[in-house]
PDB file of C-alpha atoms and ligand atoms in Angstrom:
ATOM      1  CA  MET A   1      -7.562  19.593   0.742  1.00  0.00           C
ATOM      2  CA  ASP A   2      -5.890  16.553  -0.668  1.00  0.00           C
ATOM      3  CA  LYS A   3      -7.062  13.055   0.740  1.00  0.00           C
ATOM      4  CA  ILE A   4      -4.915   9.809   0.303  1.00  0.00           C
ATOM      5  CA  VAL A   5      -5.544   6.618   2.007  1.00  0.00           C
ATOM      6  CA  ILE A   6      -2.892   4.030   2.604  1.00  0.00           C
ATOM      7  CA  ILE A   7      -4.021   0.649   3.033  1.00  0.00           C
ATOM      8  CA  ASN A   8      -1.461  -2.068   3.957  1.00  0.00           C
ATOM      9  CA  GLY A   9      -2.053  -6.052   3.811  1.00  0.00           C
ATOM     10  CA  PRO A  10      -0.997  -8.920   6.265  1.00  0.00           C
ATOM     11  CA  ASN A  11       2.147  -8.878   8.404  1.00  0.00           C
ATOM     12  CA  LEU A  12       2.699  -5.054   7.635  1.00  0.00           C
ATOM     13  CA  ASN A  13       1.942  -4.212  10.987  1.00  0.00           C
ATOM     14  CA  LEU A  14       4.937  -6.276  12.225  1.00  0.00           C
ATOM     15  CA  LEU A  15       7.342  -3.747  10.217  1.00  0.00           C
ATOM     16  CA  GLY A  16      10.292  -2.789  12.403  1.00  0.00           C
ATOM     17  CA  LYS A  17      10.607  -6.240  13.956  1.00  0.00           C
ATOM     18  CA  ARG A  18       9.805  -8.355  10.773  1.00  0.00           C
ATOM     19  CA  GLU A  19      12.603  -9.566   8.578  1.00  0.00           C
ATOM     20  CA  THR A  20      14.555  -6.306   9.074  1.00  0.00           C
ATOM     21  CA  ALA A  21      17.017  -7.153   6.341  1.00  0.00           C
ATOM     22  CA  ILE A  22      14.428  -6.745   4.028  1.00  0.00           C
ATOM     23  CA  TYR A  23      11.817  -4.468   5.574  1.00  0.00           C
ATOM     24  CA  GLY A  24      13.930  -2.263   7.653  1.00  0.00           C
ATOM     25  CA  THR A  25      13.664  -1.292  11.070  1.00  0.00           C
ATOM     26  CA  GLU A  26      11.330   1.601  11.360  1.00  0.00           C
ATOM     27  CA  THR A  27       7.619   0.702  12.595  1.00  0.00           C
ATOM     28  CA  PHE A  28       4.788   1.992   9.909  1.00  0.00           C
ATOM     29  CA  GLU A  29       3.424   4.061  12.894  1.00  0.00           C
ATOM     30  CA  ASP A  30       6.610   5.960  13.212  1.00  0.00           C
ATOM     31  CA  PHE A  31       6.975   6.741   9.399  1.00  0.00           C
ATOM     32  CA  PHE A  32       3.203   7.438   9.104  1.00  0.00           C
ATOM     33  CA  LEU A  33       3.762  10.161  11.933  1.00  0.00           C
ATOM     34  CA  LYS A  34       6.801  11.653   9.633  1.00  0.00           C
ATOM     35  CA  LEU A  35       4.809  11.435   6.274  1.00  0.00           C
ATOM     36  CA  LYS A  36       2.002  13.410   8.031  1.00  0.00           C
ATOM     37  CA  ASN A  37       4.304  16.045   9.035  1.00  0.00           C
ATOM     38  CA  GLU A  38       5.786  16.367   5.730  1.00  0.00           C
ATOM     39  CA  TYR A  39       2.590  16.597   3.858  1.00  0.00           C
ATOM     40  CA  PRO A  40       0.540  18.819   6.318  1.00  0.00           C
ATOM     41  CA  ASN A  41      -1.922  19.911   3.398  1.00  0.00           C
ATOM     42  CA  VAL A  42      -2.898  16.252   2.945  1.00  0.00           C
ATOM     43  CA  ALA A  43      -5.415  14.700   4.914  1.00  0.00           C
ATOM     44  CA  PHE A  44      -4.175  10.988   5.321  1.00  0.00           C
ATOM     45  CA  SER A  45      -6.211   7.871   6.393  1.00  0.00           C
ATOM     46  CA  TYR A  46      -4.539   4.605   7.192  1.00  0.00           C
ATOM     47  CA  PHE A  47      -5.814   1.135   7.549  1.00  0.00           C
ATOM     48  CA  GLN A  48      -3.972  -2.071   7.931  1.00  0.00           C
ATOM     49  CA  SER A  49      -5.397  -5.588   8.005  1.00  0.00           C
ATOM     50  CA  ASN A  50      -4.189  -9.306   7.997  1.00  0.00           C
ATOM     51  CA  ILE A  51      -7.740 -10.344   6.319  1.00  0.00           C
ATOM     52  CA  GLU A  52      -8.345 -10.329   2.570  1.00  0.00           C
ATOM     53  CA  GLY A  53     -11.917  -9.580   2.933  1.00  0.00           C
ATOM     54  CA  GLU A  54     -11.451  -6.538   5.119  1.00  0.00           C
ATOM     55  CA  ILE A  55      -8.928  -5.013   2.643  1.00  0.00           C
ATOM     56  CA  VAL A  56     -11.762  -5.399  -0.293  1.00  0.00           C
ATOM     57  CA  ASN A  57     -14.264  -3.919   2.074  1.00  0.00           C
ATOM     58  CA  LYS A  58     -11.937  -0.949   2.803  1.00  0.00           C
ATOM     59  CA  LEU A  59     -11.295  -0.587  -1.078  1.00  0.00           C
ATOM     60  CA  GLN A  60     -15.155  -0.530  -1.770  1.00  0.00           C
ATOM     61  CA  GLU A  61     -15.622   2.153   0.891  1.00  0.00           C
ATOM     62  CA  PHE A  62     -12.728   4.461  -0.328  1.00  0.00           C
ATOM     63  CA  GLY A  63     -13.315   3.572  -3.839  1.00  0.00           C
ATOM     64  CA  PHE A  64     -16.500   5.783  -4.160  1.00  0.00           C
ATOM     65  CA  ALA A  65     -15.391   8.374  -1.681  1.00  0.00           C
ATOM     66  CA  ASP A  66     -14.041  11.789  -2.474  1.00  0.00           C
ATOM     67  CA  TYR A  67     -10.075  10.908  -2.228  1.00  0.00           C
ATOM     68  CA  ASN A  68      -7.384  11.544  -4.544  1.00  0.00           C
ATOM     69  CA  GLY A  69      -6.040   8.108  -4.323  1.00  0.00           C
ATOM     70  CA  ILE A  70      -5.358   4.864  -2.504  1.00  0.00           C
ATOM     71  CA  ILE A  71      -1.935   3.830  -1.714  1.00  0.00           C
ATOM     72  CA  LEU A  72      -2.165  -0.189  -1.430  1.00  0.00           C
ATOM     73  CA  ASN A  73       0.396  -2.413  -0.175  1.00  0.00           C
ATOM     74  CA  PRO A  74      -1.512  -5.803  -0.468  1.00  0.00           C
ATOM     75  CA  ALA A  75       1.536  -7.544   1.221  1.00  0.00           C
ATOM     76  CA  ALA A  76       1.454 -11.390   0.224  1.00  0.00           C
ATOM     77  CA  TYR A  77      -2.245 -10.847  -1.191  1.00  0.00           C
ATOM     78  CA  THR A  78      -0.561  -9.279  -4.046  1.00  0.00           C
ATOM     79  CA  HIS A  79       0.474 -12.722  -5.605  1.00  0.00           C
ATOM     80  CA  THR A  80      -2.854 -14.431  -4.725  1.00  0.00           C
ATOM     81  CA  SER A  81      -5.919 -12.209  -4.676  1.00  0.00           C
ATOM     82  CA  ILE A  82      -8.057 -12.162  -7.477  1.00  0.00           C
ATOM     83  CA  ALA A  83     -10.740 -10.737  -4.936  1.00  0.00           C
ATOM     84  CA  ILE A  84      -8.359  -7.464  -4.454  1.00  0.00           C
ATOM     85  CA  ALA A  85      -7.754  -7.217  -8.209  1.00  0.00           C
ATOM     86  CA  ASP A  86     -11.597  -7.374  -8.920  1.00  0.00           C
ATOM     87  CA  ALA A  87     -12.194  -4.496  -6.251  1.00  0.00           C
ATOM     88  CA  ILE A  88      -9.561  -2.314  -7.675  1.00  0.00           C
ATOM     89  CA  LYS A  89     -10.932  -2.882 -11.165  1.00  0.00           C
ATOM     90  CA  ALA A  90     -14.524  -2.242  -9.685  1.00  0.00           C
ATOM     91  CA  ILE A  91     -13.973   1.421  -7.794  1.00  0.00           C
ATOM     92  CA  LYS A  92     -13.461   4.782  -9.220  1.00  0.00           C
ATOM     93  CA  THR A  93     -10.615   5.982  -6.881  1.00  0.00           C
ATOM     94  CA  PRO A  94      -7.182   5.469  -8.623  1.00  0.00           C
ATOM     95  CA  VAL A  95      -4.872   2.862  -6.792  1.00  0.00           C
ATOM     96  CA  VAL A  96      -1.078   2.978  -6.726  1.00  0.00           C
ATOM     97  CA  GLU A  97       0.645  -0.215  -5.846  1.00  0.00           C
ATOM     98  CA  VAL A  98       3.401   0.040  -3.409  1.00  0.00           C
ATOM     99  CA  HIS A  99       6.127  -2.639  -2.379  1.00  0.00           C
ATOM    100  CA  ILE A 100       8.637  -1.837   0.180  1.00  0.00           C
ATOM    101  CA  SER A 101      10.870  -4.728  -1.485  1.00  0.00           C
ATOM    102  CA  ASN A 102      11.778  -5.155  -5.037  1.00  0.00           C
ATOM    103  CA  ILE A 103       9.163  -8.112  -5.657  1.00  0.00           C
ATOM    104  CA  THR A 104      10.877  -8.919  -8.935  1.00  0.00           C
ATOM    105  CA  ASN A 105      14.364  -9.839  -7.464  1.00  0.00           C
ATOM    106  CA  ARG A 106      12.867 -12.026  -4.779  1.00  0.00           C
ATOM    107  CA  GLU A 107      11.297 -15.526  -4.788  1.00  0.00           C
ATOM    108  CA  LYS A 108       9.586 -16.467  -8.157  1.00  0.00           C
ATOM    109  CA  TYR A 109       6.096 -16.452  -6.560  1.00  0.00           C
ATOM    110  CA  ARG A 110       6.610 -13.049  -5.573  1.00  0.00           C
ATOM    111  CA  HIS A 111       7.343 -12.010  -9.297  1.00  0.00           C
ATOM    112  CA  THR A 112       3.425 -12.117 -10.203  1.00  0.00           C
ATOM    113  CA  SER A 113       1.093  -9.259  -9.136  1.00  0.00           C
ATOM    114  CA  TYR A 114      -2.505  -9.750  -9.622  1.00  0.00           C
ATOM    115  CA  ILE A 115      -3.063  -6.110  -9.099  1.00  0.00           C
ATOM    116  CA  THR A 116      -0.699  -4.216 -11.557  1.00  0.00           C
ATOM    117  CA  PRO A 117      -2.863  -4.306 -14.573  1.00  0.00           C
ATOM    118  CA  PHE A 118      -5.842  -2.461 -12.512  1.00  0.00           C
ATOM    119  CA  CYS A 119      -3.605   0.081 -10.990  1.00  0.00           C
ATOM    120  CA  LYS A 120      -2.487   3.614 -11.947  1.00  0.00           C
ATOM    121  CA  GLY A 121       1.169   2.691 -11.430  1.00  0.00           C
ATOM    122  CA  SER A 122       3.348   0.557  -9.237  1.00  0.00           C
ATOM    123  CA  ILE A 123       6.096   1.790  -6.945  1.00  0.00           C
ATOM    124  CA  ILE A 124       8.494  -0.863  -5.773  1.00  0.00           C
ATOM    125  CA  GLY A 125      11.837  -1.375  -3.979  1.00  0.00           C
ATOM    126  CA  PHE A 126      12.375   1.800  -2.352  1.00  0.00           C
ATOM    127  CA  GLY A 127      11.775   0.701   1.261  1.00  0.00           C
ATOM    128  CA  LEU A 128       9.049   2.828   2.951  1.00  0.00           C
ATOM    129  CA  ASN A 129      10.228   5.699   0.634  1.00  0.00           C
ATOM    130  CA  SER A 130       7.863   3.848  -1.828  1.00  0.00           C
ATOM    131  CA  TYR A 131       4.878   5.235   0.130  1.00  0.00           C
ATOM    132  CA  ARG A 132       6.261   8.680  -0.024  1.00  0.00           C
ATOM    133  CA  LEU A 133       6.815   8.281  -3.960  1.00  0.00           C
ATOM    134  CA  ALA A 134       3.325   7.095  -4.203  1.00  0.00           C
ATOM    135  CA  VAL A 135       2.219  10.187  -2.302  1.00  0.00           C
ATOM    136  CA  GLU A 136       4.073  12.495  -4.636  1.00  0.00           C
ATOM    137  CA  SER A 137       2.334  10.548  -7.552  1.00  0.00           C
ATOM    138  CA  PHE A 138      -1.239  11.662  -6.594  1.00  0.00           C
ATOM    139  CA  LEU A 139      -0.021  15.504  -6.104  1.00  0.00           C
ATOM    140  CA  ILE A 140       1.811  16.169  -9.328  1.00  0.00           C
TER     141      ILE A 140
HETATM  142  C1  LIG B 201       5.745  -6.720   0.202  1.00  0.00           C
HETATM  143  C2  LIG B 201       6.258  -8.003  -0.545  1.00  0.00           C
HETATM  144  C3  LIG B 201       5.273  -9.191  -0.651  1.00  0.00           C
HETATM  145  O1  LIG B 201       5.966 -10.245  -1.296  1.00  0.00           O
HETATM  146  C4  LIG B 201       5.418  -9.741   0.837  1.00  0.00           C
HETATM  147  O2  LIG B 201       4.369 -10.758   1.022  1.00  0.00           O
HETATM  148  C5  LIG B 201       5.003  -8.500   1.792  1.00  0.00           C
HETATM  149  C6  LIG B 201       5.566  -7.433   1.642  1.00  0.00           C
HETATM  150  C7  LIG B 201       6.669  -5.639   0.341  1.00  0.00           C
HETATM  151  O3  LIG B 201       6.087  -4.459   0.654  1.00  0.00           O
HETATM  152  O4  LIG B 201       7.757  -5.401  -0.025  1.00  0.00           O
HETATM  153  O5  LIG B 201       4.550  -9.031   3.035  1.00  0.00           O
HETATM  154  O6  LIG B 201       4.439  -6.269  -0.183  1.00  0.00           O
END
């Protein structure tokens, strides 16, 4: 069975009520239920944390496990975290970077991603569909 883990960073637990003009009105929990129904042959795991080190710990945990891939939205840590970039570099499981918004047409400080060079690829700007496309990327 295909196995995929989704790791979300800070403030993504507020999806649905956070800056809805940018991030939409759907909660991640609702979206995740739909995703699991759409891909019955994929075993999904999900982890969200507002804490940088916890994200590093999860990358290390899933990074040497028997998984097709890791879908990672590090949220604001994308633009600041050398620790998360180093963890991606260190692990074996491929990581696809995901962003709900198009970070390249927002504030300048969002234009830099420390993780892009170490990811298999990046999917940005398609709303929550970015996660769907990332799932597809591990199945094709
Ligand atoms: C985000 C974009 C980041 O710049 C921001 O800090 C987030 C969410 C996105 O999915 O669009 O929290 O990663």
